[in-house]
Each structure stands twice: as structure tokens, then as C-alpha cells.
Coordinates of C-alpha atoms and ligand atoms in Angstrom, one line a residue:
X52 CA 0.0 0.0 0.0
X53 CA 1.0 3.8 -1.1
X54 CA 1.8 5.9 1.9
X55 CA -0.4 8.7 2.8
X56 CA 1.8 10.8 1.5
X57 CA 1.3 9.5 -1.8
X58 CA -2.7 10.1 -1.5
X59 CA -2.5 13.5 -0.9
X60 CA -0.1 13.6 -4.1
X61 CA -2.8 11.6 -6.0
X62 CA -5.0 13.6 -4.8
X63 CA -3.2 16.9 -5.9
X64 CA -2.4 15.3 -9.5
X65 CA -6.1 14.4 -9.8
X66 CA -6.9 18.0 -10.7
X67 CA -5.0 17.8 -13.7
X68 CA -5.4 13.9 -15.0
X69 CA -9.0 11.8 -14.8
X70 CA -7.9 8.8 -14.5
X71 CA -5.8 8.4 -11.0
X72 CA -4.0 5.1 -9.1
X73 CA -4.7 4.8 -5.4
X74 CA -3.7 2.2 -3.9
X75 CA -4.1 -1.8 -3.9
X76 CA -6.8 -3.5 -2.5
X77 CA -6.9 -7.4 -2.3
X78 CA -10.2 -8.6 -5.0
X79 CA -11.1 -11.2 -7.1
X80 CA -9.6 -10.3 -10.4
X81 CA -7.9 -13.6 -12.4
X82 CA -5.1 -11.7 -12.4
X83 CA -4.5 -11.0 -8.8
X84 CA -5.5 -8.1 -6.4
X85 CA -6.6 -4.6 -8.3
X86 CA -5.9 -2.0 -7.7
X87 CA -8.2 0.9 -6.7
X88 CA -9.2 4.2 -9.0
X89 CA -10.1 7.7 -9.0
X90 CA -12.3 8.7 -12.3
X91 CA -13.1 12.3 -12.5
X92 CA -14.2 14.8 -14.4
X93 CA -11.7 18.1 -15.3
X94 CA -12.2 20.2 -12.4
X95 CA -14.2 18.1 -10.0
X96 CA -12.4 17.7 -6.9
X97 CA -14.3 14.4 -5.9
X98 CA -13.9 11.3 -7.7
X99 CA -15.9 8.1 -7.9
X100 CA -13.2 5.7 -6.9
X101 CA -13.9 2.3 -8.4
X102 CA -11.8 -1.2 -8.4
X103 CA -10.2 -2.5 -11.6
X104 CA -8.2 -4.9 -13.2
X105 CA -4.2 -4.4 -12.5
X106 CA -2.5 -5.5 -15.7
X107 CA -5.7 -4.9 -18.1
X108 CA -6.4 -1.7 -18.8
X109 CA -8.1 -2.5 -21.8
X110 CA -11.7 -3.8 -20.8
X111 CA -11.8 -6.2 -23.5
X112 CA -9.4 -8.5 -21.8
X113 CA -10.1 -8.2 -18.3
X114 CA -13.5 -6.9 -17.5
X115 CA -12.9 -6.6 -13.8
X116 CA -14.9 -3.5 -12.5
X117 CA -16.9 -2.8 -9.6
X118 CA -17.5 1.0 -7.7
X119 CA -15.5 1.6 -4.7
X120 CA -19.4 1.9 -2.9
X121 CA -21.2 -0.7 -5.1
X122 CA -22.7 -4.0 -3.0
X123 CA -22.1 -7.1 -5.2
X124 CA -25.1 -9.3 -6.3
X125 CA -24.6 -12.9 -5.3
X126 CA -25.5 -13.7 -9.0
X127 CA -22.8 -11.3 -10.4
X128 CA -19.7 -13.0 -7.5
X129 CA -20.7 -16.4 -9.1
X130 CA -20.4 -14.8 -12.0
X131 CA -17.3 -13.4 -12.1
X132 CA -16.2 -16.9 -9.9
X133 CA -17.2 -18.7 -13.3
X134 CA -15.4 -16.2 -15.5
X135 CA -12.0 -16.4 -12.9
X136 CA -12.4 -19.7 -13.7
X137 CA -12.1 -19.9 -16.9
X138 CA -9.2 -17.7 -17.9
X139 CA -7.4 -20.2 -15.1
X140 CA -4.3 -21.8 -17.2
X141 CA -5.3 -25.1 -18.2
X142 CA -2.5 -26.9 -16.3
X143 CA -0.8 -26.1 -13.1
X144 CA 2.8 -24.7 -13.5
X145 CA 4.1 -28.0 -11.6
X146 CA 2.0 -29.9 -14.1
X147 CA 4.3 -28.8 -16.6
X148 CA 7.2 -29.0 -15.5
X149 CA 6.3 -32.8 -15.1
X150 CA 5.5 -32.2 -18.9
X151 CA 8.3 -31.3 -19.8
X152 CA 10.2 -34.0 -18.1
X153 CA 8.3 -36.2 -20.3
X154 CA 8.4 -34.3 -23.6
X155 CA 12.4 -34.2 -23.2
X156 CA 12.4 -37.9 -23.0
X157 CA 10.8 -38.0 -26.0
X158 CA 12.1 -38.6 -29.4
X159 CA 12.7 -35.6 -31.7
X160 CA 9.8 -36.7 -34.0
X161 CA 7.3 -36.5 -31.4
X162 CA 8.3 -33.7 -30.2
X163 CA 5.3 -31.1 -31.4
X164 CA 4.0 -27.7 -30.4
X165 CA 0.7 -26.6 -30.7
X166 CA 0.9 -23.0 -32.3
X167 CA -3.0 -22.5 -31.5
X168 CA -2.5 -23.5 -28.3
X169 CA 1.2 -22.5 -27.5
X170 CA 1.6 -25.7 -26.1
X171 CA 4.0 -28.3 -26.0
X172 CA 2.4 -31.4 -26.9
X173 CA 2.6 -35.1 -26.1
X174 CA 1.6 -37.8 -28.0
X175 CA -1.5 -38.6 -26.3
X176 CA -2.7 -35.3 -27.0
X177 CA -2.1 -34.8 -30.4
X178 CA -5.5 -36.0 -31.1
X179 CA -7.3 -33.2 -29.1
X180 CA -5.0 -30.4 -31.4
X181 CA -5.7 -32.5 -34.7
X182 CA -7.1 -29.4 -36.5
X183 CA -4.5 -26.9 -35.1
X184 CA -1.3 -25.5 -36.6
X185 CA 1.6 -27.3 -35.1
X186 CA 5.3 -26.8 -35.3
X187 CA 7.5 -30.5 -35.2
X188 CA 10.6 -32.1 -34.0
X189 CA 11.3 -29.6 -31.3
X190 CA 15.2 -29.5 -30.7
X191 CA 16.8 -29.0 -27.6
X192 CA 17.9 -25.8 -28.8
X193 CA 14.1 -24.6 -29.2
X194 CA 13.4 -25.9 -25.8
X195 CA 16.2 -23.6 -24.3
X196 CA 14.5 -20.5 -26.2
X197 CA 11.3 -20.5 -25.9
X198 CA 10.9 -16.3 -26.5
X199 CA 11.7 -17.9 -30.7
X200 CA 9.0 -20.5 -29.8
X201 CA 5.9 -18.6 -28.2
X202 CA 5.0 -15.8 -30.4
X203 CA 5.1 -12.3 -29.2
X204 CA 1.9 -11.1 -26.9
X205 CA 0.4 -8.4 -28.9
X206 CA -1.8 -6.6 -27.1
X207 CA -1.0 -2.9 -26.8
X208 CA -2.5 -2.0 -23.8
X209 CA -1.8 -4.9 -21.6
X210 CA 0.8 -7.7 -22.3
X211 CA 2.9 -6.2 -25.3
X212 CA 5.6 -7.7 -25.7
X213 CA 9.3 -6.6 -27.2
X214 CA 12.0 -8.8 -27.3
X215 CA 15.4 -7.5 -27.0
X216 CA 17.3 -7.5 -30.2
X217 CA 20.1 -10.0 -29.9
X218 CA 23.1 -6.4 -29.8
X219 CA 21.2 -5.5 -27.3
X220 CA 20.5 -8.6 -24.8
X221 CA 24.4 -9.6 -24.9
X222 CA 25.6 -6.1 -24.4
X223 CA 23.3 -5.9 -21.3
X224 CA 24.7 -9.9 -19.8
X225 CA 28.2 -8.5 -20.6
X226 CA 27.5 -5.5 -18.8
X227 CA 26.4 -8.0 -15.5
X228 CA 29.0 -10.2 -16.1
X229 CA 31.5 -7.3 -15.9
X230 CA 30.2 -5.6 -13.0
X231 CA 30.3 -8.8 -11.2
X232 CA 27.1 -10.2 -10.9
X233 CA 26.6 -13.6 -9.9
X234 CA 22.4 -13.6 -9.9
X235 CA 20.0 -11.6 -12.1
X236 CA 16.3 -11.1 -10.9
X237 CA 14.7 -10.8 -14.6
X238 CA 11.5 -9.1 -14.2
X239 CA 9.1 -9.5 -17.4
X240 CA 12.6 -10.5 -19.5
X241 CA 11.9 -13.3 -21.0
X242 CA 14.8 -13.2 -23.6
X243 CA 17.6 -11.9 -21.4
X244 CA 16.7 -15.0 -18.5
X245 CA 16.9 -17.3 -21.6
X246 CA 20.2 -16.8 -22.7
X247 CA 21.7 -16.6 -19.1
X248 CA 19.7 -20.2 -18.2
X249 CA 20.8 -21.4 -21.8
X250 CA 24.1 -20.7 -21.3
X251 CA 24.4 -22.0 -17.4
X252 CA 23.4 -24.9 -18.8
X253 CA 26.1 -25.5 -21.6
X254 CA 29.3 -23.5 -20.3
X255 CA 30.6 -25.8 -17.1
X256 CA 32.3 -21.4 -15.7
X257 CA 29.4 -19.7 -16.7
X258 CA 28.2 -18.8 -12.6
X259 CA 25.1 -17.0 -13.4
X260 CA 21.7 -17.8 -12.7
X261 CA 18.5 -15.6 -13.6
X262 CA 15.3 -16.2 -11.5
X263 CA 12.3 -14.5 -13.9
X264 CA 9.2 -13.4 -12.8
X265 CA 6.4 -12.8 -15.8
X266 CA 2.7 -12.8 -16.2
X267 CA 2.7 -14.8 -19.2
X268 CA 2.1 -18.5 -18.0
X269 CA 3.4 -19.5 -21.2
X270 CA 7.0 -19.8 -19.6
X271 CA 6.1 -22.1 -17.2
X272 CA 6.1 -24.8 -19.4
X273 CA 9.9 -24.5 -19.8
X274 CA 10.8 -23.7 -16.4
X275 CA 11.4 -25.3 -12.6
X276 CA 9.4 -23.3 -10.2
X277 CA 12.9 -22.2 -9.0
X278 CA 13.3 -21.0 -12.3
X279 CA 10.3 -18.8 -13.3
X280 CA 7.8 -17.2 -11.1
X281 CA 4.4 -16.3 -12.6
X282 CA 3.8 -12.7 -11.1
X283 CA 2.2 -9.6 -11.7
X284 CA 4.4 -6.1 -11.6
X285 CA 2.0 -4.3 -11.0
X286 CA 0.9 -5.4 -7.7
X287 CA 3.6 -7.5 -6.7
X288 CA 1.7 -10.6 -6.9
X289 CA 2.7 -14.4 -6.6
X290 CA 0.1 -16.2 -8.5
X291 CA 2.1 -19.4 -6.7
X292 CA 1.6 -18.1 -3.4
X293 CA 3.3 -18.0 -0.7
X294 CA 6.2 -20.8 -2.2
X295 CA 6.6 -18.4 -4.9
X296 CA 7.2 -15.4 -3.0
X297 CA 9.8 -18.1 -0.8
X298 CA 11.4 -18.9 -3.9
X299 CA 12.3 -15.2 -5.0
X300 CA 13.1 -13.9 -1.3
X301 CA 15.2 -17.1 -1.1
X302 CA 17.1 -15.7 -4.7
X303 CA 17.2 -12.9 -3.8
X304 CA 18.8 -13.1 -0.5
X305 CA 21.6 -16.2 -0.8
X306 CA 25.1 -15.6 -0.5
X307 CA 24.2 -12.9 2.2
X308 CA 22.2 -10.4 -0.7
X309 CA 25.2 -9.9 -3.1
X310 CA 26.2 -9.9 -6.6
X311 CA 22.3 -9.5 -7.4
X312 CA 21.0 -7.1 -9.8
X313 CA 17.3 -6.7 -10.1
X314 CA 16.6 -6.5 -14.6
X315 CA 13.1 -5.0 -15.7
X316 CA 11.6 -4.4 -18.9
X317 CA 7.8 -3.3 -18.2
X318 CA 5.3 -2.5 -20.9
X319 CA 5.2 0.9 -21.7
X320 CA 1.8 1.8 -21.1
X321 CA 2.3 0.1 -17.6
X322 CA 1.6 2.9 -14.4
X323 CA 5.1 4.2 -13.5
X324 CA 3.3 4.5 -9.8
X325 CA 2.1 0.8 -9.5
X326 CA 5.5 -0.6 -11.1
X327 CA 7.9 1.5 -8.9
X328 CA 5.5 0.3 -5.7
X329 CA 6.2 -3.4 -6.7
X330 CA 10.0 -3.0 -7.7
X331 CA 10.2 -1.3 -3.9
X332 CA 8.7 -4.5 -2.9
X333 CA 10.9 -6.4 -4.1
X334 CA 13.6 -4.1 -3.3
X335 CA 12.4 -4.4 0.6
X336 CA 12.5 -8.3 0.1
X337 CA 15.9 -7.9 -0.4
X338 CA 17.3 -6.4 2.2
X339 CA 15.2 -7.6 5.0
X340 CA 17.1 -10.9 5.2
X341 CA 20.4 -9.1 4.2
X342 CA 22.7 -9.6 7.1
X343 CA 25.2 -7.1 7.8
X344 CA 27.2 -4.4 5.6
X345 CA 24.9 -2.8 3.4
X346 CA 22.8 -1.1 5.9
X347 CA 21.9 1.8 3.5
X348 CA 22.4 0.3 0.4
X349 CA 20.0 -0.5 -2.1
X350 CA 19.3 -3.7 -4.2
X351 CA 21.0 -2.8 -7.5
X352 CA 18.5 -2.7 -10.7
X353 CA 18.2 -1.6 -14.3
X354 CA 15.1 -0.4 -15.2
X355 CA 14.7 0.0 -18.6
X356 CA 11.9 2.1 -20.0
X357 CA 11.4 5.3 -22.8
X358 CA 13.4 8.1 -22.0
X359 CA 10.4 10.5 -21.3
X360 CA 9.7 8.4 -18.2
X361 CA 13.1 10.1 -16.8
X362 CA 11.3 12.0 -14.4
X363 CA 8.2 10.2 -13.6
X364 CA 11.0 7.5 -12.7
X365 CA 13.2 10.1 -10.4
X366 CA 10.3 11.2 -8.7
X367 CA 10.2 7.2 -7.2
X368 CA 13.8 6.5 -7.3
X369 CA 15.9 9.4 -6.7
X370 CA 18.9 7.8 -6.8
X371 CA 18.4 6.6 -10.3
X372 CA 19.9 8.0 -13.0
X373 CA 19.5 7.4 -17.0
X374 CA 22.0 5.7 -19.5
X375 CA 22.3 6.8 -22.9
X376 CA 22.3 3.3 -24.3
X377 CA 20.0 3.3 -26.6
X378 CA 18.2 -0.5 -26.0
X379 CA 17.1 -2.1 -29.2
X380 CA 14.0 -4.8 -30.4
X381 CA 13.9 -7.4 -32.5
X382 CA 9.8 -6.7 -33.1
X383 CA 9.6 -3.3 -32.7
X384 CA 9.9 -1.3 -36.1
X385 CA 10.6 1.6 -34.9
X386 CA 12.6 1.1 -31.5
X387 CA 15.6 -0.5 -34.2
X388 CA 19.2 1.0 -33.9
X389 CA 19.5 3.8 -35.6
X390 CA 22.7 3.2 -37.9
X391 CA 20.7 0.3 -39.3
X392 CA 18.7 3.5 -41.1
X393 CA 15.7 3.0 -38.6
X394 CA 14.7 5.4 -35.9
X395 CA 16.5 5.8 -33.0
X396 CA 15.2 3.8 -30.0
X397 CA 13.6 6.2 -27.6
X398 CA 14.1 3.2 -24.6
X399 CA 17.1 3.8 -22.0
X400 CA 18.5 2.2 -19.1
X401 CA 18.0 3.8 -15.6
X402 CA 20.1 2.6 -12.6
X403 CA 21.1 3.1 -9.4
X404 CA 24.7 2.3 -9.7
X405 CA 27.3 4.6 -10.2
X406 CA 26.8 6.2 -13.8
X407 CA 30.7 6.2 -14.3
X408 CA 30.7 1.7 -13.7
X409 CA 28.1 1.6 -16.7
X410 CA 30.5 1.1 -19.5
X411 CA 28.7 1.3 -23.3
X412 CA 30.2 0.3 -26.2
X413 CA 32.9 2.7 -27.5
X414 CA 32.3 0.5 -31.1
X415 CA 28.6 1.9 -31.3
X416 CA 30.1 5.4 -31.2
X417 CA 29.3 6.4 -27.3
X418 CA 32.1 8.2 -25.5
X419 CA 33.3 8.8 -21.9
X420 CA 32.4 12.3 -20.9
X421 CA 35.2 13.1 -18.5
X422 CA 33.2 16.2 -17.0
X423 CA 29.9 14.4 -16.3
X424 CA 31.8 10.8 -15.1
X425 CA 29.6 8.7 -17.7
X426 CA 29.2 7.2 -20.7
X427 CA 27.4 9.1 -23.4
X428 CA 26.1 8.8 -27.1
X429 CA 28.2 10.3 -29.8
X430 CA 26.0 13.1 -30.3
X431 CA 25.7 14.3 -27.5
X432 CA 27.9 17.0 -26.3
X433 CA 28.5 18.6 -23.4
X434 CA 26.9 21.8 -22.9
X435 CA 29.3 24.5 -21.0
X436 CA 26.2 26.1 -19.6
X437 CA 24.5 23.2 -18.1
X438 CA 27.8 21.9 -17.3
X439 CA 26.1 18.3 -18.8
X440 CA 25.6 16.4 -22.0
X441 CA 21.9 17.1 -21.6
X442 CA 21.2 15.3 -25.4
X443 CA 18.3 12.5 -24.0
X444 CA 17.8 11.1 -27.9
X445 CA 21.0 10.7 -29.2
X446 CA 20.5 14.2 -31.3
X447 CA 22.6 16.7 -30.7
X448 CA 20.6 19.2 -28.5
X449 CA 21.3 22.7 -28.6
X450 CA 21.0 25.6 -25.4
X451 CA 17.9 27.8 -25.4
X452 CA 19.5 31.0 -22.8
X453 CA 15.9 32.0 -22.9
X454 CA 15.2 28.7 -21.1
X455 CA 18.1 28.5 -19.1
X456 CA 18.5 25.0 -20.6
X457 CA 19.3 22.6 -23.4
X458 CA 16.8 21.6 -26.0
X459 CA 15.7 19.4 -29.0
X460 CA 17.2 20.6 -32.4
X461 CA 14.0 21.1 -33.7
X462 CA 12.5 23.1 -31.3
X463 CA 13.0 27.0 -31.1
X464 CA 12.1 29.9 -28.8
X465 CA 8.2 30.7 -28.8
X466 CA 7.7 34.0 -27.4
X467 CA 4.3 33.5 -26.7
X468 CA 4.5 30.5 -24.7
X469 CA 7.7 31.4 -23.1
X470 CA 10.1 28.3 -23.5
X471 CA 11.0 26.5 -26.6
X472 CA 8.6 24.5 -28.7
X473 CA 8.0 22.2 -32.4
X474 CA 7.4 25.3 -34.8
X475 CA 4.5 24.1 -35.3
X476 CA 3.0 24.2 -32.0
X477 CA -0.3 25.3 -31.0
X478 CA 0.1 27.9 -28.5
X479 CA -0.6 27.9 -24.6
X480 CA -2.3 31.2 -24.7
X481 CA -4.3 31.8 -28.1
X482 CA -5.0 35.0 -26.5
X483 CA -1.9 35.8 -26.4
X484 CA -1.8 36.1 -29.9
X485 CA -0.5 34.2 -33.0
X486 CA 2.9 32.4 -33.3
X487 CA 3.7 34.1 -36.8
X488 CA 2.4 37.5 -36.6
X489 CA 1.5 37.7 -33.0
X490 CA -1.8 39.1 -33.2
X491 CA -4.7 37.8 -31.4
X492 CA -7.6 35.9 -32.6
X493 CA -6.2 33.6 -34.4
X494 CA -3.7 31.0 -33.8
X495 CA -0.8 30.1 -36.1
X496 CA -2.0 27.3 -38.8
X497 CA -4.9 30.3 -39.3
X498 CA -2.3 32.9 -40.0
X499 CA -3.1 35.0 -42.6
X500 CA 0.0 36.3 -43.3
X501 CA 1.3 32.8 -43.7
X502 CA -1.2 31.7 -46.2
X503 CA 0.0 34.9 -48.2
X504 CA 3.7 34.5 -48.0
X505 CA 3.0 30.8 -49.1
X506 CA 4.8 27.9 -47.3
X507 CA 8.0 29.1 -48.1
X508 CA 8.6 31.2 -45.2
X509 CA 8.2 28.7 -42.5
Ligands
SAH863 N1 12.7 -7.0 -23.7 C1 12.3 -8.1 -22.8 C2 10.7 -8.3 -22.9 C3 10.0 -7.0 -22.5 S1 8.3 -7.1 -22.9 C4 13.0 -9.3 -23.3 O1 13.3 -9.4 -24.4 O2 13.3 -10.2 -22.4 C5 7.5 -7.0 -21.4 C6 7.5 -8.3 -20.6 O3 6.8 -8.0 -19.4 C7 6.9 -9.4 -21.3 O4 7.6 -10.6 -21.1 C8 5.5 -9.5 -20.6 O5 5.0 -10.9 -20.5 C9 5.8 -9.0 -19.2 N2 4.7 -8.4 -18.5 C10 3.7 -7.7 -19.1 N3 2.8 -7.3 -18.1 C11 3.3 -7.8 -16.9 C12 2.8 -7.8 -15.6 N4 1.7 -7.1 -15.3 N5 3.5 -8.4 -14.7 C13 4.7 -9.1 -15.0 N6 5.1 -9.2 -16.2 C14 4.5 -8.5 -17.2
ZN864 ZN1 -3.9 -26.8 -29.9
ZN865 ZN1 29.3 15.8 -20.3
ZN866 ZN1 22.6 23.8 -22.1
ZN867 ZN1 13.6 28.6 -25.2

């Protein structure tokens, strides 16, 4: 639960946003405990506070939803028992890891996986998939990457999901191997816990182990329970219980707490709030069992999320800072590095070890800035006024001494709004006048000295 403190922020925030996060409460959503909302309208100080879904924001796949105030029909709890029910994973995740004991056994032509189903088959069931898509002779190799296997989750909203592209997942396990990491914590990282268990279990003096924690079930067929932990980042939930919960306290705290680094890749769209809640959870399970030493030390984590989070991020974890590594996807068009001719990915690292420890790869063009003790991309230089390489896209910013600060190259000086803005803009204070001619009553795309002059001036 969000301290007090945090309400009144919520509260304070709700005059701006509708939709608002609370707190957790414990319900009956499949998907664990939701967590409780504000909706409002603009202005109103009072909201309606209702209950909904954690993970789901999308209604469509969770339809959890009930009024902070609203009694419950006995019809509607069975109901919603029924529904629970049914979005239940057909087998237990110890079920399949007794499936998969068989299916290893198995000989590579009966080795199938059910593409409809994204389930490993065995023999007795390939009846049942008869009329499903089916992928055969399953090698070992497939088995110890199962991220290739399952196809991406698509949703938007809820459970998108963006594999690291293979630069990108080996610079970050050579970045934990050379910081000395024995154990990663691999929050909703599929691929990265892959290749670390993939290669623990080929390379006799590979020492690292990865413990991942994900919503999507999926993995469970490939992994021990000591291996993968089904859980919701959102509010820190152990859909396995209290053995679950034992099983990452346990990881986390052997060898006395260290040499483990905590790895997250949320979704995007997740609640900045909710997820830095849960990673303080986790943080907290950490060091209560941590012996002595590190009294004041925190768990060390990489958080990696879009650069415009920066803040939203600091406000949680102060002692965070942001990489300029730019973190690329294999099935994300546009999140592609950039020399490849493809956008630049907009997705960073933040952490809370020392900036200068972070070393990133000199080969991709990113430099040591002696001045600010950290690695930074080749564009971005360090600005004399700031005293920092302020550049947070990889462009070359440029200083505004308007703004007393650094800015994006395409943005420039509007008078009327008073900092620096796209050209194309529409103004904070139509009132205050156009952006072209600076009279009022009309706002820039309207101007009608613009539409005289032709494009050509802009
Ligand atoms: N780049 C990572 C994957 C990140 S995609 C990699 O290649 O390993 C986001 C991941 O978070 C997915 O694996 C998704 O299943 C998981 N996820 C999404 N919502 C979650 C939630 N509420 N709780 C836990 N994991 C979640
Ligand atoms: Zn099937
Ligand atoms: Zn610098
Ligand atoms: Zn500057
Ligand atoms: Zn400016």
C-alpha cells in the first residue's frame, strides 16, 4: 500500500489527470489483487473511486470492474467466480514441469508444439490439437529458447511484448558479467533470463543464474518453479503463493544479498506509480534478510523504460539515474538502432549504480564524458552552460539561454509561450496572440500572413 503521503499527491495530481491510481486493494480479479481508482471529471475535486483490473487496462481482456461503494449481487460473485475460472491456465505450473520431463524424454519426431494452443504437446494429445497449426521435432535448442517458440503477446494496452534484439541482450549480460554479478532477478525478461539459463546450462564457468518473474504463464512450461515465477508487476503478486514469494526472497537473499542485480523491462503503457511500488517490494525483500554491511544500500536494478519516463522514474527513485544506451527490439519497427537506417530507439536504461561503472560500447560510437563521469552517445555533447551532456535522444541538442537550458534541435524559442517548442505548435495562450504574426484571434495554422507568403517562409 502507497503511503499517505502518496494520496495527498494523487489527490493533488487528480486536478489535472481523470484517471488516477490509489492504492491496492486485495479482489477477485484472475489476475490477482486490483488495484483501486479515481475517475473524475476536469475540475471536480471528488472522484468516484472504483476497483479494476491491475494489468488490463483495456476492458476487452479483463472486465474486472466494480465502484469503490457498489454492494455485489450474489448472482454477479458467481459470475465473475465462473469467468476467474475460466481464464485459469489449463494446467498447473508444476503440471508442466512434469510435462516437460516427459516431452524431453521424448524422441525428436514426437516432439510437437501446438501453435494455437502455444503448447508443448505429447503424444496422447495430439488428437485433441488435430485441426491446429503445429510446429515439429522440437530440438533441444528450441526448448532452451522458448521467447523464438511462443509468439510475441500483442496486445497494446496490456501484455505487449518486445524482445530484446540480440546487440542489445548480450551487451546488457556482458555489462552483469563485468560488473560482477553472480544472480539476475529478470522481471518480465523473458529473452535476457533465456540466454543466461541457456548458457548455465552448456558453459561448465558460466556462474550465473537468472530467476524471472512474468505474467505470461506460457514460460512455465519451460521452467522449474525455481526458475520462473508467474507474477504480476504491478501489484507484486505471486500467483504461486506463498512458495513463490519463498522462492524469490530465497534468490534474492543467498550468499548474504550480493552480486544480485534486479533487470526490468515493463510495458510501456504500464503505471510508472504501480510498477515503482512493486520494484520497492521487491527491493524491501531484499534487504530484509540481508545480514550485515549494506545497511543503507539498495538492491542494484536496471530499469529499462522510454526516455520521457526520466522524471516520472526520479520522482520514485531518486537515486536513479538514465544511461544513454539506446536498448534495441527485434519486433519493434521503430525502436531499431539507428545506424541500421531506422529510428532511434527512444528506450534507456536507468540505474542506481554509479553512472561512471556503466560502460557502453565505444564501437557503437558512445564516448566517456570526463566532465559528467559517464558514458554518453556520440552526439551528445557537453553543454558548457548546463555543465552536462543534456542530449536524451542521441541528437545533438542545442542551449535555449531563454530557457536556461538545453533543448531538441528542432525546437526553437516561442515567445508566446515562453520556453521553446516544435514550430508548429499550438500555442498555450491563443490569447496571447498568433505564433507568426503575433496578433490575437487567431492561432498560427490560421495565420493569414502565412497563407499569403506561401509555405515558403516557415
Ligand atoms: N525486452 C524483454 C521483454 C519485455 S516485454 C525481453 O526481451 O526479455 C515486457 C515483458 O513483461 C513481457 O515478457 C511480458 O510478458 C511481461 N509483462 C507484461 N505485463 C506484466 C505484468 N503485469 N507483470 C509481470 N510481467 C508482465
Ligand atoms: Zn492446440
Ligand atoms: Zn558531459
Ligand atoms: Zn545547455
Ligand atoms: Zn527557449
Amino acid at each position: 500500500m502507497l503511503s499517505s503521503g502518496s494520496l495527498t499527491l494523487a489527490a493533488e495530481a487528480l486536478k489535472q489527470i481523470c484517471w488516477c491510481l490509489l492504492y491496492v486493494i486485495v479482489c477477485v480479479c484472475p489476475l490477482g489483487p486490483a488495484l483501486l481508482f479515481v475517475k473524475t471529471s476536469r475540475g471536480k475535486e471528488e472522484g468516484r473511486r472504483f476497483y479494476a483490473c491491475s494489468a488490463c487496462r483495456d476492458r476487452k481482456d479483463c472486465n474486472f470492474f466494480q465502484w469503490e461503494d457498489e454492494k455485489v449481487s450474489e448472482t454477479r460473485l458467481a459470475a465473475r467466480e465462473e469467468y476467474n475460472r475460466n481464464r485459469q491456465p489449463f494446467f498447473t505450473h508444476r503440471q508442466n514441469v512434469e510435462r516437460y520431463r516427459n516431452f524431453v524424454l521424448l524422441p525428436l519426431s514426437k516432439r510437437r508444439f501446438c501453435q494455437e494452443c502455444q503448447q508443448l504437446l505429447l503424444p496422447a494429445e495430439w488428437e485433441k490439437h488435430s485441426d491446429h497449426q503445429f510446429l515439429c521435432d522440437i530440438s533441444t535448442a528450441q526448448l532452451k529458447s522458448p521467447s523464438q517458440l511462443l509468439y510475441p503477446l500483442e496486445n497494446k494496452k496490456t501484455n505487449a511484448q518486445y524482445l530484446f534484439a540480440d546487440r542489445s541482450c548480450q551487451f546488457l549480460l556482458d555489462l552483469i558479467i563485468d560488473l560482477g554479478f553472480r544472480r539476475v532477478l529478470s522481471v518480465g525478461t523473458p529473452r535476457l533470463h533465456e540466454i543466461i539459463q541457456s548458457k548455465a546450462s552448456q558453459e561448465e564457468d558460466f556462474r550465473v543464474r537468472s530467476l524471472l518473474l512474468d505474467i505470461d504463464f506460457r514460460y512455465s512450461q519451460f521452467y522449474a518453479e525455481d526458475e520462473f515465477c508467474h507474477y504480476n508487476m504491478f501489484n507484486h503478486y505471486f500467483f504461486g503463493g506463498e512458495a513463490a514469494r519463498e522462492t524469490c526472497r530465497k534468490f534474492l537473499c543467498q550468499d548474504n544479498g550480493e552480486r544480485v542485480i534486479m533487470v526490468t523491462d515493463p510495458p510501456f503503457g504500464g503505471l510508472v506509480e504501480a510498477l515503482a511500488s512493486s520494484f520497492k517490494k521487491l527491493m524491501a525483500m531484499w534487504k530484509e534478510t540481508e545480514k550485515e554491511g549494506h545497511n543503507n544500500q539498495e538492491m542494484p536494478m536496471f530499469w529499462i523504460f522510454p526516455y520521457f519516463f526520466e522524471s516520472r522514474i526520479l520522482e520514485f527513485f531518486p537515486s536513479f539515474s538514465m544511461m544513454d544506451y539506446q536498448v534495441d527490439y527485434d519486433n519493434h519497427a521503430l525502436y531499431k538502432h539507428g545506424k541500421t537506417g531506422r529510428r532511434q530507439s527512444p528506450v534507456r536504461i536507468f540505474t542506481n549504480l554509479t553512472p561512471s561503472m556503466i560502460v557502453l560500447p565505444v564501437e557503437e560510437g558512445y564516448r566517456f564524458c570526463a566532465l559528467c563521469e559517464r558514458y554518453v552517445s556520440s552526439g551528445n555533447q557537453h553543454c558548457e552552460i548546463c555543465n552536462s551532456c543534456t542530449s536524451k535522444d542521441g541528437r545533438r541538442w542545442k542551449h535555449c539561454v531563454l530557457c536556461k537550458k538545453c533543448v531538441k534541435p528542432s525546437w526553437f524559442h516561442c515567445s508566446n509561450c515562453n520556453r521553446c517548442a516544435l514550430p508548429n505548435h499550438s500555442c498555450e495562450r491563443t490569447d496571447a496572440g498568433c505564433f507568426v504574426c503575433g496578433r490575437a484571434g487567431h492561432k498560427r495554422s490560421a495565420c493569414p500572413s502565412l497563407s499569403r507568403a506561401g509555405t515558403a517562409c516557415q
